[in-house]
CSV table of C-alpha atoms and ligand atoms in Angstrom, one decimal:
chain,number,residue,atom,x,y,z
A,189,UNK,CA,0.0,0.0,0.0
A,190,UNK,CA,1.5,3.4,-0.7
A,191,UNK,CA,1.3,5.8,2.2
A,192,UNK,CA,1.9,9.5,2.3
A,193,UNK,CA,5.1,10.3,3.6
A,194,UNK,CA,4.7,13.4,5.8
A,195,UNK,CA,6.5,16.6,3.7
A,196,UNK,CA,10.0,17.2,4.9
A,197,UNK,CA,11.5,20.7,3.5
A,198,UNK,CA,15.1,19.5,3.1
A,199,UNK,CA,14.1,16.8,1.2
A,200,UNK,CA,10.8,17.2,-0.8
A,201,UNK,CA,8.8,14.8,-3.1
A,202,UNK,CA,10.8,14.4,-6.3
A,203,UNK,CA,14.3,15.0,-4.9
A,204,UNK,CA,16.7,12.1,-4.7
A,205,UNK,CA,14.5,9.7,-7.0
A,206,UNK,CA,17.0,7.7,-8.5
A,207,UNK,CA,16.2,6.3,-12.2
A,208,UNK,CA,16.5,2.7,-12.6
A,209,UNK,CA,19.5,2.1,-14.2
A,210,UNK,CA,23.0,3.7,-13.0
A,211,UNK,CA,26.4,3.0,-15.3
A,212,UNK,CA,29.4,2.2,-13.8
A,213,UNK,CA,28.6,2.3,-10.5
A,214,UNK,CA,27.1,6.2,-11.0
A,215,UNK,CA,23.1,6.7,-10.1
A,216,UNK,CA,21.1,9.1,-12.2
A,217,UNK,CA,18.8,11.1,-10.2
A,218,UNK,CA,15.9,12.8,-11.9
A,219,UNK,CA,15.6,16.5,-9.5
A,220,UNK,CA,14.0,19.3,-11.0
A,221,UNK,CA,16.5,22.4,-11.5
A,222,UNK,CA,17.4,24.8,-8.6
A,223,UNK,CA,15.4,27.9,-8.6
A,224,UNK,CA,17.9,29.9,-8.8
A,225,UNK,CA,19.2,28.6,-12.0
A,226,UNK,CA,16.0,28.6,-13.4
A,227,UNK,CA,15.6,32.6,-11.8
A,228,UNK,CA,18.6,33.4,-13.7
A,229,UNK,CA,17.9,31.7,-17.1
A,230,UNK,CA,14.4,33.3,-17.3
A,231,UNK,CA,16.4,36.8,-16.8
A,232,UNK,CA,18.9,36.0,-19.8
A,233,UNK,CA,15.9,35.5,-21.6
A,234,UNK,CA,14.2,38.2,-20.9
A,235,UNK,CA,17.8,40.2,-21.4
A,236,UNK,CA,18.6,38.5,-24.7
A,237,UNK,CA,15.5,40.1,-26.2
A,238,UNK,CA,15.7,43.4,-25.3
A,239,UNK,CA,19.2,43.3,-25.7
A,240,UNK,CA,18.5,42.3,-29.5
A,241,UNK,CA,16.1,45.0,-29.7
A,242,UNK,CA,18.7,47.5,-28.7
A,243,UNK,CA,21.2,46.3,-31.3
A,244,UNK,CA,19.1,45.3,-33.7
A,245,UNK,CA,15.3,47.8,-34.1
A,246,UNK,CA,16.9,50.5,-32.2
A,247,UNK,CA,19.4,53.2,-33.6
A,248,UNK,CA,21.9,53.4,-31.0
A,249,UNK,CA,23.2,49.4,-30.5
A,250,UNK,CA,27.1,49.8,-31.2
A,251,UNK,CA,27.5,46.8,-33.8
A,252,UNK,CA,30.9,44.9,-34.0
A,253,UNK,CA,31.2,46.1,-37.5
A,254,UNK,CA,31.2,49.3,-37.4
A,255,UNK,CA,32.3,50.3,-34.2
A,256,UNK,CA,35.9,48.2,-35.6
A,257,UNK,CA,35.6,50.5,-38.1
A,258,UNK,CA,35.9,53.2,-35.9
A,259,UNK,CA,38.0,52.1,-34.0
A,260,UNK,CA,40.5,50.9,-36.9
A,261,UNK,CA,40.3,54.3,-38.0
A,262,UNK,CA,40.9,55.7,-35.0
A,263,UNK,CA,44.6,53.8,-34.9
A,264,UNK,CA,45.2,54.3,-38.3
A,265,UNK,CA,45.2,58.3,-37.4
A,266,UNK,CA,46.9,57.9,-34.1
A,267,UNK,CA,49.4,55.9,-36.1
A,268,UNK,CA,49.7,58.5,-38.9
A,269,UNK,CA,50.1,61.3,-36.3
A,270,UNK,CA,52.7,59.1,-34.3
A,271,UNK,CA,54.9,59.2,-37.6
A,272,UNK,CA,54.8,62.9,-37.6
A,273,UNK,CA,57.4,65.1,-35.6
A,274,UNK,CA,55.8,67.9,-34.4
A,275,UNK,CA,59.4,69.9,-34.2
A,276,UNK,CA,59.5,69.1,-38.0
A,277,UNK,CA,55.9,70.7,-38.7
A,278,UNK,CA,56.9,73.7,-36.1
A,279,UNK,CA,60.0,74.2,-38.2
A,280,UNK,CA,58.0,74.0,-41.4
A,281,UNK,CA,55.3,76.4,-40.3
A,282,UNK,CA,58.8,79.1,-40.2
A,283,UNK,CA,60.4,78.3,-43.9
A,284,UNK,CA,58.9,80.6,-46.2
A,285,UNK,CA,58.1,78.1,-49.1
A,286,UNK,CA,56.3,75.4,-47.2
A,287,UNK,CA,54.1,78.0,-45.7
A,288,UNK,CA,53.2,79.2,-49.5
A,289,UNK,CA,52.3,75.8,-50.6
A,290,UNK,CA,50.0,75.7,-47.0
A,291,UNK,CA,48.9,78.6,-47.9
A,292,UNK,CA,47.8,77.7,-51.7
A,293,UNK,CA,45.8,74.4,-50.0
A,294,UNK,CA,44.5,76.1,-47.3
A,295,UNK,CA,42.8,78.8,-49.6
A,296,UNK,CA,41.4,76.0,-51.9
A,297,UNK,CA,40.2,73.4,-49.4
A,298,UNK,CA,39.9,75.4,-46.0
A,299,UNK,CA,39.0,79.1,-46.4
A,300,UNK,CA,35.3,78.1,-47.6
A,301,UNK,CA,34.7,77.3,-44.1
A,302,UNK,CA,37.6,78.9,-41.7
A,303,UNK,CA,38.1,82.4,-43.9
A,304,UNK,CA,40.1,83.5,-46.4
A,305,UNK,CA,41.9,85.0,-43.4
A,306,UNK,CA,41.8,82.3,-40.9
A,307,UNK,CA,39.5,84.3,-38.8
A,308,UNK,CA,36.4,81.3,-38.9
A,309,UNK,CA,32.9,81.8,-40.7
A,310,UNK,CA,31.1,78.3,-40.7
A,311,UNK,CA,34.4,76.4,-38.7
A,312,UNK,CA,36.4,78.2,-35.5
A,313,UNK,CA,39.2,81.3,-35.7
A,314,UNK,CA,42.1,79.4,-36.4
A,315,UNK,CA,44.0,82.5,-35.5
A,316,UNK,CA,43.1,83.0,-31.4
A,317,UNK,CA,44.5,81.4,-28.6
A,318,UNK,CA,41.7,79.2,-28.1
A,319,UNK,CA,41.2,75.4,-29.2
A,320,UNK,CA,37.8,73.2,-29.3
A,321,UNK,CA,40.1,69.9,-30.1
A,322,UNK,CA,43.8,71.0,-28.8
A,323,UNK,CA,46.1,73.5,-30.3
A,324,UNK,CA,49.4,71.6,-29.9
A,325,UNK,CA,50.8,70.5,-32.9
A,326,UNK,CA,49.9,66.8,-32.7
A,327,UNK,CA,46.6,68.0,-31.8
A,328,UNK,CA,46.0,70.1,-34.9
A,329,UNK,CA,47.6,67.3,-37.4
A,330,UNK,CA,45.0,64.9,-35.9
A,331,UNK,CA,41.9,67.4,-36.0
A,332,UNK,CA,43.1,68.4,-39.6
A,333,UNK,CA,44.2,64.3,-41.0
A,334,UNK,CA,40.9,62.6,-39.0
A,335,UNK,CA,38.6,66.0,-39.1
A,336,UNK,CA,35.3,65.7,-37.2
A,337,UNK,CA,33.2,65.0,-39.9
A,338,UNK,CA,29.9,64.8,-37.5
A,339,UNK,CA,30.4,68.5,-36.4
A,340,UNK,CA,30.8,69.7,-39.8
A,341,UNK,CA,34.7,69.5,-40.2
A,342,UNK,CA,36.0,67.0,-43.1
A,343,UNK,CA,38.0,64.5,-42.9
A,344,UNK,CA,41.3,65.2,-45.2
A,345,UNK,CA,43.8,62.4,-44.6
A,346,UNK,CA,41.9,60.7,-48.0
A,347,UNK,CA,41.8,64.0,-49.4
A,348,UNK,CA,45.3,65.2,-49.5
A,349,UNK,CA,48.8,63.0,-49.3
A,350,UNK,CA,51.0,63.3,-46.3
A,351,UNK,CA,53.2,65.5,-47.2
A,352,UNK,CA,50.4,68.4,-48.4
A,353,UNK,CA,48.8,67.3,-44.4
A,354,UNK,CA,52.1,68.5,-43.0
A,355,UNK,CA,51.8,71.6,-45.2
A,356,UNK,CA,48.4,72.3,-44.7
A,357,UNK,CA,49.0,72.6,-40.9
A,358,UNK,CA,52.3,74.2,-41.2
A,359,UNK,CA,50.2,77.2,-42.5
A,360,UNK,CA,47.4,76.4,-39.8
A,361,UNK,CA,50.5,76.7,-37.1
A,362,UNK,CA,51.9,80.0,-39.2
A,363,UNK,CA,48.6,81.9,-38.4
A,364,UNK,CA,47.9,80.5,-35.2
A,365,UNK,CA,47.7,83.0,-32.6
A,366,UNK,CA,47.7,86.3,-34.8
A,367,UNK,CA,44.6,86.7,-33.4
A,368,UNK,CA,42.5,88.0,-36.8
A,369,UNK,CA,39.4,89.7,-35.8
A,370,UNK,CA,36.9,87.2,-37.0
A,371,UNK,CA,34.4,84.4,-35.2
A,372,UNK,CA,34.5,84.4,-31.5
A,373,UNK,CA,37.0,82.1,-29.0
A,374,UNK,CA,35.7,78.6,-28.8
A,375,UNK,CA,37.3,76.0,-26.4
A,376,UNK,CA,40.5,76.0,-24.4
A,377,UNK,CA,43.1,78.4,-24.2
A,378,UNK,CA,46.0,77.3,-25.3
A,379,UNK,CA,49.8,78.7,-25.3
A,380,UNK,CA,52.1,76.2,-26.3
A,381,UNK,CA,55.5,75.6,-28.3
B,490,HEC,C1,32.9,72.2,-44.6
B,490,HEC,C2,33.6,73.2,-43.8
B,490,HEC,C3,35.0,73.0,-43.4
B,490,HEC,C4,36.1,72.8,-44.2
B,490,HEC,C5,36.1,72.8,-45.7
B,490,HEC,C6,37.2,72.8,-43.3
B,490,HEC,N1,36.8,72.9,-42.0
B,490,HEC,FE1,38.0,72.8,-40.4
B,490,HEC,N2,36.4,72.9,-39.2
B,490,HEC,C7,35.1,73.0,-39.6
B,490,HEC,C8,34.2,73.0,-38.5
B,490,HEC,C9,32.7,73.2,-38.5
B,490,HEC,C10,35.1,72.9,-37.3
B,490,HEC,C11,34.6,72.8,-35.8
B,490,HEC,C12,34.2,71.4,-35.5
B,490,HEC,C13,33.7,71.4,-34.1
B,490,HEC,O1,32.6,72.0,-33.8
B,490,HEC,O2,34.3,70.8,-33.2
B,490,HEC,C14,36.4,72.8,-37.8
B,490,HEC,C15,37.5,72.7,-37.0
B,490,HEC,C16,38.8,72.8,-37.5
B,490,HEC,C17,40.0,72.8,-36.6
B,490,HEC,C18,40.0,72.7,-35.1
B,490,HEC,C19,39.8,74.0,-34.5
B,490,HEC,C20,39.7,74.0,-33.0
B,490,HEC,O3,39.3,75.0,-32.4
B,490,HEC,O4,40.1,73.0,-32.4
B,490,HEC,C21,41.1,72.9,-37.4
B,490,HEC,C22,42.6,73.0,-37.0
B,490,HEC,C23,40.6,73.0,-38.8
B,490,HEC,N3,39.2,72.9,-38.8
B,490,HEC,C24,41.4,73.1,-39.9
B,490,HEC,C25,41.0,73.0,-41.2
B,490,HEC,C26,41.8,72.9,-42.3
B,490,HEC,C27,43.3,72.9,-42.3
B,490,HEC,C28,41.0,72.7,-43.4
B,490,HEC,C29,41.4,72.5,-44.8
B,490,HEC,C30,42.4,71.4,-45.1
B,490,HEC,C31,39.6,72.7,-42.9
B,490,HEC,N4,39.7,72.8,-41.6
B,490,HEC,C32,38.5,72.6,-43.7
B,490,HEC,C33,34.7,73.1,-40.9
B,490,HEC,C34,35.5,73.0,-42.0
């Protein structure tokens, strides 16, 4: 006759059945899955779906692809930068004929948008003390080679070759801190080199 064993709470009905066979000596028991594993499975569920939706039907996910991309491109310029000497572009910026050939690109590729001057219209004064993204010379090459093309500032590195780069900002470096009357400060102060 099968009688009702009373409930014990360390060891309730379905724990510590064993199945009927066991191989190599070892017993299979047939217990239903701790709650807590169960509690945290049912959360990575629930994460996994909203954590798709986030990548996936919503705008802002950071994907693997692109955000290599990014960050590839983001070593490429520190890397191109890294092979520049910033004593070589502050030399350049004083001999007369790398300035001119500065100043040829800058009028066709720049002054649209910083002034035929250097004193800013749509992009900053690039004649005052003061710097949005660093006015050291490293700074500048990386601003000017990587741009910012999100706020409106291109990107020339796949524009011009490396050797018009060091130009262009040898004439950037030439004006800076002539202080033209033109667009107001914007960022840091910086004095420098
Ligand atoms: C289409 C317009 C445009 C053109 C063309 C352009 N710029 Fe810019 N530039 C900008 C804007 C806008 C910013 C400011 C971005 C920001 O808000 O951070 C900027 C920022 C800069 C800065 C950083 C200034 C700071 O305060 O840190 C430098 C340096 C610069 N540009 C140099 C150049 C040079 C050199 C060229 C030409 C090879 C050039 N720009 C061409 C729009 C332009």
């Amino acid at each position: 006759m099968k009688t009702e064993a009373p409930f014990d709470r360390s060891n309730p009905p379905g724990f510590d059945v064993p199945k009927d066979h066991a191989y190599d000596g070892i017993q299979e028991f047939d217990n239903p899955l701790p709650r807590w594993w169960l509690g945290t499975f049912a959360i990575t569920v629930v994460f996994a779906i909203f954590y798709w939706m986030w990548l996936h039907s919503l705008p802002n996910g950071p994907l693997s692809f692109p955000t290599y991309g990014e960050e590839q491109a983001a070593y490429d310029l520190k890397m191109l930068a890294n092979a520049v000497d910033p004593a070589t572009v502050v030399a350049a910026s004083k001999d007369p004929a790398t300035v001119t050939r500065g100043k040829a690109l800058y009028t066709e590729r720049c002054a649209s948008c910083h002034a035929p001057e250097g004193q800013g219209q749509v992009g900053p004064n690039l004649t005052d003390k003061f710097w949005i993204h660093g006015g050291d010379v490293k700074s500048i090459y990386m601003t000017v080679a990587g741009g910012y093309p999100k706020l409106g500032m291109p990107e020339w590195r796949t524009v011009l070759e490396d050797n018009q780069l060091v130009d262009v900002v040898a004439f950037v470096l030439s004006i800076r801190n002539t202080e033209k009357a033109g667009k107001a400060p914007q960022g840091e102060s910086y004095s420098g080199e």
